[in-house]
C-alpha cells in the first residue's frame, strides 16, 4: 500500500483546495462568458480594464481578511480602518494655517510622511484588535465591530462628518489616478505586488503554513510548539495595515479624505473571500480565492449596472451570492470526500 | 464556600453595574446642561428609544441562547419602506401594519432557516440577510436610494403625537411588548430553554429540548420586533428609509451587553437590557444637548461596546478562578 | 417480572481491525449495584456506549426488563430507562438546581412554567437524596460532587431503571465519596439498579453486590462480590496471565541522565520526582485519574507547575516551542483533537514541529517536503495511496503513525508518548512498539504513559506507578515482575 505513484483514485492527487479554486475559476469563466454574450458592451477593452482596476482595493483588503479567516478569526474593523486611513492621509498632508475653515487645514507634512503616519495609526487599531481578541479572548466578531466604530469614529471626528478635500498636495491623487495602460493605475500595481507577496507567504513560508495549522486545529498547533497568540496578533496588525493601504489608495482615487469611504467594505471583503472558496471554519482557503471571488462579484455587479438595474441591486446580489457559494462549496466538497 | 460568594458577587455586580452607569450618565449630563433633565428632552429621549428598545429586548433572548443577529437594522429599514409604500398606496394603517409585521416574521423565519437548517454560521447568515433586506429596501425606494416621502400627516399619530403623559402610543405598545418578553424570559419554557441552550447545549439536547425549534422561534421573534421597530421609526420620521436602521445591530449589542447579558449565552435579563438602552439613549441625547456634533457618536459607541465586552469577559474570568 | 433488569446476550462490537467486544453475555440483577471492572481496552467503555446509544452493536441482543432494547442515541436511552452520569457533567451551570432537575420535564400551563405535583415530587426526590442542596441556588455554585448528586436526582426523577456511573469518584473528596455511597445504597431501595464502573477496587468491595470482569473484549466472569476472596483474585481475573514475552533486558544499563524532574506539583500532581536516562524507555502506569496526562503535559511545558524540570542540564519552562527546540516532543493522548491536523494532508502534517528543515534559503521547499513525507510513509508503513490524503480519513493506527512521524521529524532526544496505542489495532500496535525499541537502541529516550499493563511490561526498562497524582513506586523491569503487586498499587493499595 505504498504506491505513491499509483493513481487509483485520481481525485486524491488534487487537493481539496485546488479543487475549490479550480471550480470557482470555472464559475468565473462561465459568468464572464455569459456576461459577454448577454450584456451589451461588456466585452470591451475599456470595460474590462475598468473591471480589473476596480478590484484592486477590495483585493488588498481581502488578503488580510483571508489570512485571519483561515486562522479562524473574523476582522470586521477593516471598513472603519479604510475610512480612518483615507481621512488621516488627507489630514496629515493638508496645507497648514490660513484656510477658511478647520477642514481646510491639516498638519502640512510631506505625503510620504503622511502615509507612514497613517499606516502606523492603522496598525495601532490592529494592535487593539489583537489585544481584545487574543489577550482578553473577546469574541472576534464583537471586538472588531467595536474597533470598527472606533476607527470610523476617528475618521468622522477628523473630517467633521464630511471630508477633507482642499489643500492636498499634488501627489495625493497619484496612486489612484495615475494610469499606466487604459485604466490600470498604480493601485492595481500595488495590489499585484501585495498579492504576490501574500502568495509567497502563504505557500512558501513557515509563517504562512502556520496560519493553516492554527486554523485547522489550534490545540494541536499549540502542542506542536506554535506561538498562536503572537501569530494571530501579527495577522490582525497586518490586516489593519492592508486596510490602511486600501484606504490611502481610495482617498487618492477620489482625491479627498472622505469619512464615508469604506462603508460596508468589511462585508464585501468577507463575501469575496468566502465566495472564492475560503472556509468560514478555518484551516482551508487561499488569497487566490479572494481574487477569484472579487472578480466574480465584480463581473456580477458590473453586469447588473450595465443591464440597467439600480445600483442597490448589488446588495441583493451579494446577499444571495454568499449564501449560494457557501452551500454549493459545502455540497461539492462533501460529495468529493465521501 | 468561596465559590458561592464569588458567584453571588457576580449577580449583584451585574445588577448594580448597569443601574449605576445610567445614574452616572444622567448626573453628568444634567450637571453640564440643565436642558438635559427637562421634560421635553426626556419625552424626546423616550419616544426615540422605542425602536431600539424593541430590537434590543428581543435580541436579548436570542443572545441568551448563544446566537447573534446582525440583520436587525436591515429588517427595520425594509419594513419601514414596505410600510410607507403601502400607506402611500392607500392602505389603511392597520392592514399595512399587519402585513409589515408578517414580513418581519418571514424574515426572522428565513434567518432561522439559514442558521439551524442550513447550518450557516449566524454571523454570515444574518449578514447575508441584512444585505438582502437593505438591497430590497433600496430597490423599492425611488431612485434606489431615496426616501419614501409624502406620507399622510397623521402617520405621526403612532410614534410622535402625545397620547398619555405626553408620550405617544408607541411607547405604551413597546412597554407591552417588553413586558411580554420579560415574562417570556422569566416565566416560560421559551426563556428557560434559551438559557439552557446557551449554557450547555449538549445537556439541553439530552434533556429532550428541541434546540432547532427553539432557536428558530427566537429568530422569528427578533424579526417581528424589528418589523414593529420599523413601523415606529417610519412614524417618528414621517419617512420610509431603507437605511434608517444601519448600525442598530451594534446599538442593540451594546445595550444587551451593558445590561449584563453575557455574550456567550446561558443567562441574561430583558429588564436589564431596557436599562442598557436607556443608558445608550441618554448618552446620545446628552451629547446632543451639550452641543457635541453628531459625528462624535460613532466613536463613543465603539468605546462603550469595547468596554462593555471587556468587562463581561473579565467578570466571567474572575468566576472561573 | 424477571429478576434481571438487564440481560446481555452474545453482544459483539467490531470496529475496523478491532474486536472491541466479543460475544459478551451476562445478566444484571434488579436493584443491585453491579460493578464493571477491567483494564483499559477491556471493552468496558464500548459496552457502556452501546447501552447509552452512542454506538450501535454488531451482533447480539440486550433485554431491558425482558423486552428488546435498542437505543440510537443518548436521548432515546434516557427515555427507555437508562441514564448515565458521564465524567463531563451534563448540567447547565447558569440555571438553578430546580431548573436543572425539571429541564425538559417541566410543568406548563399554556407554555408558562408552573409548579404542580410533578415538580414538587422531583424536588422531594432531591431532598430525600441530599437535603443540604438548596434548590434555588445556581448549579454553577455547587461543587462537582453536588452537581453529580443533582444529576442523580434528575435520573431518578425521570424514572430510570438503570443509572450508569462512569468513574464517579475520580473528582471528589473522601467525605463526598462516603455521601455518594450512601445515596447509591438508597437508590437500590427505590427500585433503581446502578451499574458502577471504577478502577478503585476497594470501592467494589465496599459498595458492590455483583461484579463483572472483562478482559480483551471478552467476558471473564460475573459473580457476587461476597464470593470474591480478595483484591488479588479480582486482579488475577482482570489481567489473566501477563506474558512477558517480548521484553529483552538491555545489556548495558543506561547511565547518563537526560531528564531530571524534581518536586513537580500542580493542581493534579503531588511532589513528583524521577529521572530518565539516555536510551531508556520509562513506562508510567496508572489507571484513570492517576495523573498520567497531567504529568506528561507538565514535563512538556503545556501546563503550569511548580518544581523543576531539568533537561540536558538546563531548566525548562512552560513554552512548548522552547521545549521542542531543547529536544522533547509529545505524542498527545487525544490524537484527533490534539495530535493530528485532521483537515490537512499527511504531507502537511509531518514537518510541523521542525519546519526549518524543509526550507531552502528561508522558503519552504515542496520537493524537500515531499521527500520527507515519502520517507516517513515508507519508514512507518503508513497505509495510504498518496501523501495528499486528508488525515481525517486515515484509520486510528495510521493517524497515530502520522503523529509519531511528526515527532520523529523533530529530531528529539526524548519522546513523551501519552497512550500511544489506545484504540489501535493489534498489528499497528506491534509496529509502534518496534519503532520505540529502535529509537531506544539509537540512544533516544522514551517516556511512555499508558493504562495498559501488558504494553508497559513488554516494552519498558523501568516502570513508574502512579495513583491519585502521586508517584507511588519505581520498579526495574525484569522476569520477576509482579503484575499483581503492580495492580495492587495503582488501584490504591499500599506497597
PDB file of C-alpha atoms in Angstrom, chain B residues 34-217:
ATOM      1  CA  UNK B  34     -29.989  71.988  32.696  1.00  0.00           C
ATOM      2  CA  UNK B  35     -31.772  71.226  29.442  1.00  0.00           C
ATOM      3  CA  UNK B  36     -30.987  67.599  29.898  1.00  0.00           C
ATOM      4  CA  UNK B  37     -33.293  66.853  32.723  1.00  0.00           C
ATOM      5  CA  UNK B  38     -36.137  68.971  31.352  1.00  0.00           C
ATOM      6  CA  UNK B  39     -39.420  67.360  30.393  1.00  0.00           C
ATOM      7  CA  UNK B  40     -39.312  67.966  26.632  1.00  0.00           C
ATOM      8  CA  UNK B  41     -35.919  66.343  26.414  1.00  0.00           C
ATOM      9  CA  UNK B  42     -36.922  63.308  28.393  1.00  0.00           C
ATOM     10  CA  UNK B  43     -40.036  62.853  26.303  1.00  0.00           C
ATOM     11  CA  UNK B  44     -37.897  63.026  23.224  1.00  0.00           C
ATOM     12  CA  UNK B  45     -35.423  60.501  24.530  1.00  0.00           C
ATOM     13  CA  UNK B  46     -38.091  58.020  25.459  1.00  0.00           C
ATOM     14  CA  UNK B  47     -40.050  58.141  22.250  1.00  0.00           C
ATOM     15  CA  UNK B  48     -36.929  57.914  20.117  1.00  0.00           C
ATOM     16  CA  UNK B  49     -35.734  54.901  22.015  1.00  0.00           C
ATOM     17  CA  UNK B  50     -38.770  52.794  21.124  1.00  0.00           C
ATOM     18  CA  UNK B  51     -37.259  51.126  18.051  1.00  0.00           C
ATOM     19  CA  UNK B  52     -34.049  50.265  19.869  1.00  0.00           C
ATOM     20  CA  UNK B  53     -35.998  49.002  22.871  1.00  0.00           C
ATOM     21  CA  UNK B  54     -37.995  46.635  20.714  1.00  0.00           C
ATOM     22  CA  UNK B  55     -34.959  45.299  18.908  1.00  0.00           C
ATOM     23  CA  UNK B  56     -32.640  45.002  21.898  1.00  0.00           C
ATOM     24  CA  UNK B  57     -35.084  43.206  24.136  1.00  0.00           C
ATOM     25  CA  UNK B  58     -35.863  40.574  21.542  1.00  0.00           C
ATOM     26  CA  UNK B  59     -32.182  40.188  20.701  1.00  0.00           C
ATOM     27  CA  UNK B  60     -31.520  39.566  24.403  1.00  0.00           C
ATOM     28  CA  UNK B  61     -33.432  36.307  24.270  1.00  0.00           C
ATOM     29  CA  UNK B  62     -31.571  35.280  21.156  1.00  0.00           C
ATOM     30  CA  UNK B  63     -28.196  36.077  22.636  1.00  0.00           C
ATOM     31  CA  UNK B  64     -29.024  34.106  25.746  1.00  0.00           C
ATOM     32  CA  UNK B  65     -29.155  31.068  23.522  1.00  0.00           C
ATOM     33  CA  UNK B  66     -25.704  31.875  22.228  1.00  0.00           C
ATOM     34  CA  UNK B  67     -26.751  33.187  18.819  1.00  0.00           C
ATOM     35  CA  UNK B  68     -26.414  36.566  17.129  1.00  0.00           C
ATOM     36  CA  UNK B  69     -28.470  38.560  14.616  1.00  0.00           C
ATOM     37  CA  UNK B  70     -26.731  41.239  12.578  1.00  0.00           C
ATOM     38  CA  UNK B  71     -29.678  41.751  10.228  1.00  0.00           C
ATOM     39  CA  UNK B  72     -31.962  43.659  12.590  1.00  0.00           C
ATOM     40  CA  UNK B  73     -31.076  47.029  11.100  1.00  0.00           C
ATOM     41  CA  UNK B  74     -31.779  45.743   7.633  1.00  0.00           C
ATOM     42  CA  UNK B  75     -35.139  44.281   8.660  1.00  0.00           C
ATOM     43  CA  UNK B  76     -36.070  47.580  10.255  1.00  0.00           C
ATOM     44  CA  UNK B  77     -35.216  49.535   7.111  1.00  0.00           C
ATOM     45  CA  UNK B  78     -37.009  47.186   4.753  1.00  0.00           C
ATOM     46  CA  UNK B  79     -40.125  47.195   6.898  1.00  0.00           C
ATOM     47  CA  UNK B  80     -40.023  50.968   7.077  1.00  0.00           C
ATOM     48  CA  UNK B  81     -40.013  51.117   3.283  1.00  0.00           C
ATOM     49  CA  UNK B  82     -42.695  48.485   2.814  1.00  0.00           C
ATOM     50  CA  UNK B  83     -44.962  50.098   5.368  1.00  0.00           C
ATOM     51  CA  UNK B  84     -44.590  53.522   3.759  1.00  0.00           C
ATOM     52  CA  UNK B  85     -45.286  52.183   0.300  1.00  0.00           C
ATOM     53  CA  UNK B  86     -48.463  50.511   1.480  1.00  0.00           C
ATOM     54  CA  UNK B  87     -49.690  53.649   3.210  1.00  0.00           C
ATOM     55  CA  UNK B  88     -48.969  55.761   0.177  1.00  0.00           C
ATOM     56  CA  UNK B  89     -50.835  53.258  -1.949  1.00  0.00           C
ATOM     57  CA  UNK B  90     -53.905  53.925   0.087  1.00  0.00           C
ATOM     58  CA  UNK B  91     -53.891  51.046   2.501  1.00  0.00           C
ATOM     59  CA  UNK B  92     -55.288  51.530   5.952  1.00  0.00           C
ATOM     60  CA  UNK B  93     -52.876  51.777   8.831  1.00  0.00           C
ATOM     61  CA  UNK B  94     -53.985  48.592  10.450  1.00  0.00           C
ATOM     62  CA  UNK B  95     -53.720  46.472   7.326  1.00  0.00           C
ATOM     63  CA  UNK B  96     -50.347  47.890   6.437  1.00  0.00           C
ATOM     64  CA  UNK B  97     -49.077  47.269   9.936  1.00  0.00           C
ATOM     65  CA  UNK B  98     -50.254  43.662   9.989  1.00  0.00           C
ATOM     66  CA  UNK B  99     -48.667  42.912   6.636  1.00  0.00           C
ATOM     67  CA  UNK B 100     -45.419  44.568   7.677  1.00  0.00           C
ATOM     68  CA  UNK B 101     -45.292  42.543  10.862  1.00  0.00           C
ATOM     69  CA  UNK B 102     -45.849  39.406   8.830  1.00  0.00           C
ATOM     70  CA  UNK B 103     -42.921  40.406   6.669  1.00  0.00           C
ATOM     71  CA  UNK B 104     -40.802  40.667   9.802  1.00  0.00           C
ATOM     72  CA  UNK B 105     -41.891  37.212  10.870  1.00  0.00           C
ATOM     73  CA  UNK B 106     -40.995  35.845   7.465  1.00  0.00           C
ATOM     74  CA  UNK B 107     -37.519  37.352   7.509  1.00  0.00           C
ATOM     75  CA  UNK B 108     -36.968  36.021  11.004  1.00  0.00           C
ATOM     76  CA  UNK B 109     -38.079  32.630   9.759  1.00  0.00           C
ATOM     77  CA  UNK B 110     -35.585  32.909   6.925  1.00  0.00           C
ATOM     78  CA  UNK B 111     -32.774  33.732   9.349  1.00  0.00           C
ATOM     79  CA  UNK B 112     -33.700  30.741  11.450  1.00  0.00           C
ATOM     80  CA  UNK B 113     -33.712  28.569   8.360  1.00  0.00           C
ATOM     81  CA  UNK B 114     -30.221  29.645   7.384  1.00  0.00           C
ATOM     82  CA  UNK B 115     -28.829  29.142  10.859  1.00  0.00           C
ATOM     83  CA  UNK B 116     -30.429  25.950  12.143  1.00  0.00           C
ATOM     84  CA  UNK B 117     -31.417  24.126   8.983  1.00  0.00           C
ATOM     85  CA  UNK B 118     -28.657  25.049   6.589  1.00  0.00           C
ATOM     86  CA  UNK B 119     -26.268  25.410   9.491  1.00  0.00           C
ATOM     87  CA  UNK B 120     -24.611  28.538   8.224  1.00  0.00           C
ATOM     88  CA  UNK B 121     -22.696  30.370  10.911  1.00  0.00           C
ATOM     89  CA  UNK B 122     -25.029  33.050  12.407  1.00  0.00           C
ATOM     90  CA  UNK B 123     -22.608  35.905  11.652  1.00  0.00           C
ATOM     91  CA  UNK B 124     -22.523  35.184   7.943  1.00  0.00           C
ATOM     92  CA  UNK B 125     -26.153  34.113   7.671  1.00  0.00           C
ATOM     93  CA  UNK B 126     -27.520  37.264   9.264  1.00  0.00           C
ATOM     94  CA  UNK B 127     -25.065  39.487   7.405  1.00  0.00           C
ATOM     95  CA  UNK B 128     -26.377  37.973   4.188  1.00  0.00           C
ATOM     96  CA  UNK B 129     -29.960  38.606   5.260  1.00  0.00           C
ATOM     97  CA  UNK B 130     -29.074  42.172   6.126  1.00  0.00           C
ATOM     98  CA  UNK B 131     -27.639  42.639   2.682  1.00  0.00           C
ATOM     99  CA  UNK B 132     -30.773  41.209   1.113  1.00  0.00           C
ATOM    100  CA  UNK B 133     -33.053  43.417   3.196  1.00  0.00           C
ATOM    101  CA  UNK B 134     -31.147  46.637   2.575  1.00  0.00           C
ATOM    102  CA  UNK B 135     -30.866  45.782  -1.107  1.00  0.00           C
ATOM    103  CA  UNK B 136     -34.569  45.090  -1.411  1.00  0.00           C
ATOM    104  CA  UNK B 137     -35.416  48.187   0.562  1.00  0.00           C
ATOM    105  CA  UNK B 138     -33.289  50.387  -1.635  1.00  0.00           C
ATOM    106  CA  UNK B 139     -34.742  48.880  -4.775  1.00  0.00           C
ATOM    107  CA  UNK B 140     -38.206  49.695  -3.607  1.00  0.00           C
ATOM    108  CA  UNK B 141     -37.308  53.288  -2.850  1.00  0.00           C
ATOM    109  CA  UNK B 142     -37.398  55.956  -5.511  1.00  0.00           C
ATOM    110  CA  UNK B 143     -34.141  56.323  -7.345  1.00  0.00           C
ATOM    111  CA  UNK B 144     -32.786  53.380  -5.479  1.00  0.00           C
ATOM    112  CA  UNK B 145     -31.629  55.353  -2.511  1.00  0.00           C
ATOM    113  CA  UNK B 146     -34.349  57.881  -1.962  1.00  0.00           C
ATOM    114  CA  UNK B 147     -36.734  58.109   0.847  1.00  0.00           C
ATOM    115  CA  UNK B 148     -40.410  57.471   0.723  1.00  0.00           C
ATOM    116  CA  UNK B 149     -41.983  60.777   1.376  1.00  0.00           C
ATOM    117  CA  UNK B 150     -45.395  62.265   1.213  1.00  0.00           C
ATOM    118  CA  UNK B 151     -46.917  60.224   3.918  1.00  0.00           C
ATOM    119  CA  UNK B 152     -50.141  61.493   5.376  1.00  0.00           C
ATOM    120  CA  UNK B 153     -49.921  63.917   8.267  1.00  0.00           C
ATOM    121  CA  UNK B 154     -51.319  61.619  10.846  1.00  0.00           C
ATOM    122  CA  UNK B 155     -48.662  58.996  10.387  1.00  0.00           C
ATOM    123  CA  UNK B 156     -47.015  60.523  13.348  1.00  0.00           C
ATOM    124  CA  UNK B 157     -50.018  59.523  15.366  1.00  0.00           C
ATOM    125  CA  UNK B 158     -48.327  56.352  16.414  1.00  0.00           C
ATOM    126  CA  UNK B 159     -44.843  57.444  17.159  1.00  0.00           C
ATOM    127  CA  UNK B 160     -44.895  61.152  17.946  1.00  0.00           C
ATOM    128  CA  UNK B 161     -48.251  62.540  18.958  1.00  0.00           C
ATOM    129  CA  UNK B 162     -48.624  62.681  22.681  1.00  0.00           C
ATOM    130  CA  UNK B 163     -51.196  60.218  23.905  1.00  0.00           C
ATOM    131  CA  UNK B 164     -50.813  59.834  27.606  1.00  0.00           C
ATOM    132  CA  UNK B 165     -48.441  61.627  29.908  1.00  0.00           C
ATOM    133  CA  UNK B 166     -47.017  63.407  26.881  1.00  0.00           C
ATOM    134  CA  UNK B 167     -45.783  60.099  25.481  1.00  0.00           C
ATOM    135  CA  UNK B 168     -47.023  58.627  22.199  1.00  0.00           C
ATOM    136  CA  UNK B 169     -48.886  55.330  21.819  1.00  0.00           C
ATOM    137  CA  UNK B 170     -45.754  53.655  20.547  1.00  0.00           C
ATOM    138  CA  UNK B 171     -44.182  53.909  23.978  1.00  0.00           C
ATOM    139  CA  UNK B 172     -47.057  52.050  25.558  1.00  0.00           C
ATOM    140  CA  UNK B 173     -47.082  49.443  22.846  1.00  0.00           C
ATOM    141  CA  UNK B 174     -43.347  48.970  23.331  1.00  0.00           C
ATOM    142  CA  UNK B 175     -43.867  48.710  27.069  1.00  0.00           C
ATOM    143  CA  UNK B 176     -46.433  45.979  26.493  1.00  0.00           C
ATOM    144  CA  UNK B 177     -44.086  44.112  24.179  1.00  0.00           C
ATOM    145  CA  UNK B 178     -41.260  44.431  26.689  1.00  0.00           C
ATOM    146  CA  UNK B 179     -43.454  43.109  29.447  1.00  0.00           C
ATOM    147  CA  UNK B 180     -44.352  40.145  27.271  1.00  0.00           C
ATOM    148  CA  UNK B 181     -40.680  39.497  26.574  1.00  0.00           C
ATOM    149  CA  UNK B 182     -39.766  39.806  30.237  1.00  0.00           C
ATOM    150  CA  UNK B 183     -42.465  37.293  31.090  1.00  0.00           C
ATOM    151  CA  UNK B 184     -41.307  35.033  28.285  1.00  0.00           C
ATOM    152  CA  UNK B 185     -37.789  35.149  29.576  1.00  0.00           C
ATOM    153  CA  UNK B 186     -38.553  34.596  33.222  1.00  0.00           C
ATOM    154  CA  UNK B 187     -41.684  32.580  33.352  1.00  0.00           C
ATOM    155  CA  UNK B 188     -41.993  30.425  30.289  1.00  0.00           C
ATOM    156  CA  UNK B 189     -40.390  27.408  28.733  1.00  0.00           C
ATOM    157  CA  UNK B 190     -39.006  29.505  25.908  1.00  0.00           C
ATOM    158  CA  UNK B 191     -36.938  31.664  28.214  1.00  0.00           C
ATOM    159  CA  UNK B 192     -35.668  28.736  30.214  1.00  0.00           C
ATOM    160  CA  UNK B 193     -34.796  26.726  27.146  1.00  0.00           C
ATOM    161  CA  UNK B 194     -32.995  29.685  25.570  1.00  0.00           C
ATOM    162  CA  UNK B 195     -30.782  29.925  28.643  1.00  0.00           C
ATOM    163  CA  UNK B 196     -30.267  26.159  28.749  1.00  0.00           C
ATOM    164  CA  UNK B 197     -29.195  26.039  25.101  1.00  0.00           C
ATOM    165  CA  UNK B 198     -26.783  28.894  25.609  1.00  0.00           C
ATOM    166  CA  UNK B 199     -25.436  27.447  28.836  1.00  0.00           C
ATOM    167  CA  UNK B 200     -24.846  23.856  27.773  1.00  0.00           C
ATOM    168  CA  UNK B 201     -26.451  22.840  24.523  1.00  0.00           C
ATOM    169  CA  UNK B 202     -25.431  19.195  24.964  1.00  0.00           C
ATOM    170  CA  UNK B 203     -27.206  18.992  28.300  1.00  0.00           C
ATOM    171  CA  UNK B 204     -30.173  20.768  26.744  1.00  0.00           C
ATOM    172  CA  UNK B 205     -30.397  18.251  23.912  1.00  0.00           C
ATOM    173  CA  UNK B 206     -30.011  15.344  26.273  1.00  0.00           C
ATOM    174  CA  UNK B 207     -32.872  16.652  28.376  1.00  0.00           C
ATOM    175  CA  UNK B 208     -35.095  16.451  25.359  1.00  0.00           C
ATOM    176  CA  UNK B 209     -35.153  20.102  24.356  1.00  0.00           C
ATOM    177  CA  UNK B 210     -35.732  20.689  20.659  1.00  0.00           C
ATOM    178  CA  UNK B 211     -32.851  23.063  20.044  1.00  0.00           C
ATOM    179  CA  UNK B 212     -33.733  23.579  16.390  1.00  0.00           C
ATOM    180  CA  UNK B 213     -37.289  24.703  17.039  1.00  0.00           C
ATOM    181  CA  UNK B 214     -36.361  26.900  19.968  1.00  0.00           C
ATOM    182  CA  UNK B 215     -33.615  28.845  18.196  1.00  0.00           C
ATOM    183  CA  UNK B 216     -35.781  29.165  15.098  1.00  0.00           C
ATOM    184  CA  UNK B 217     -38.555  30.690  17.155  1.00  0.00           C
TER     185      UNK B 217
END
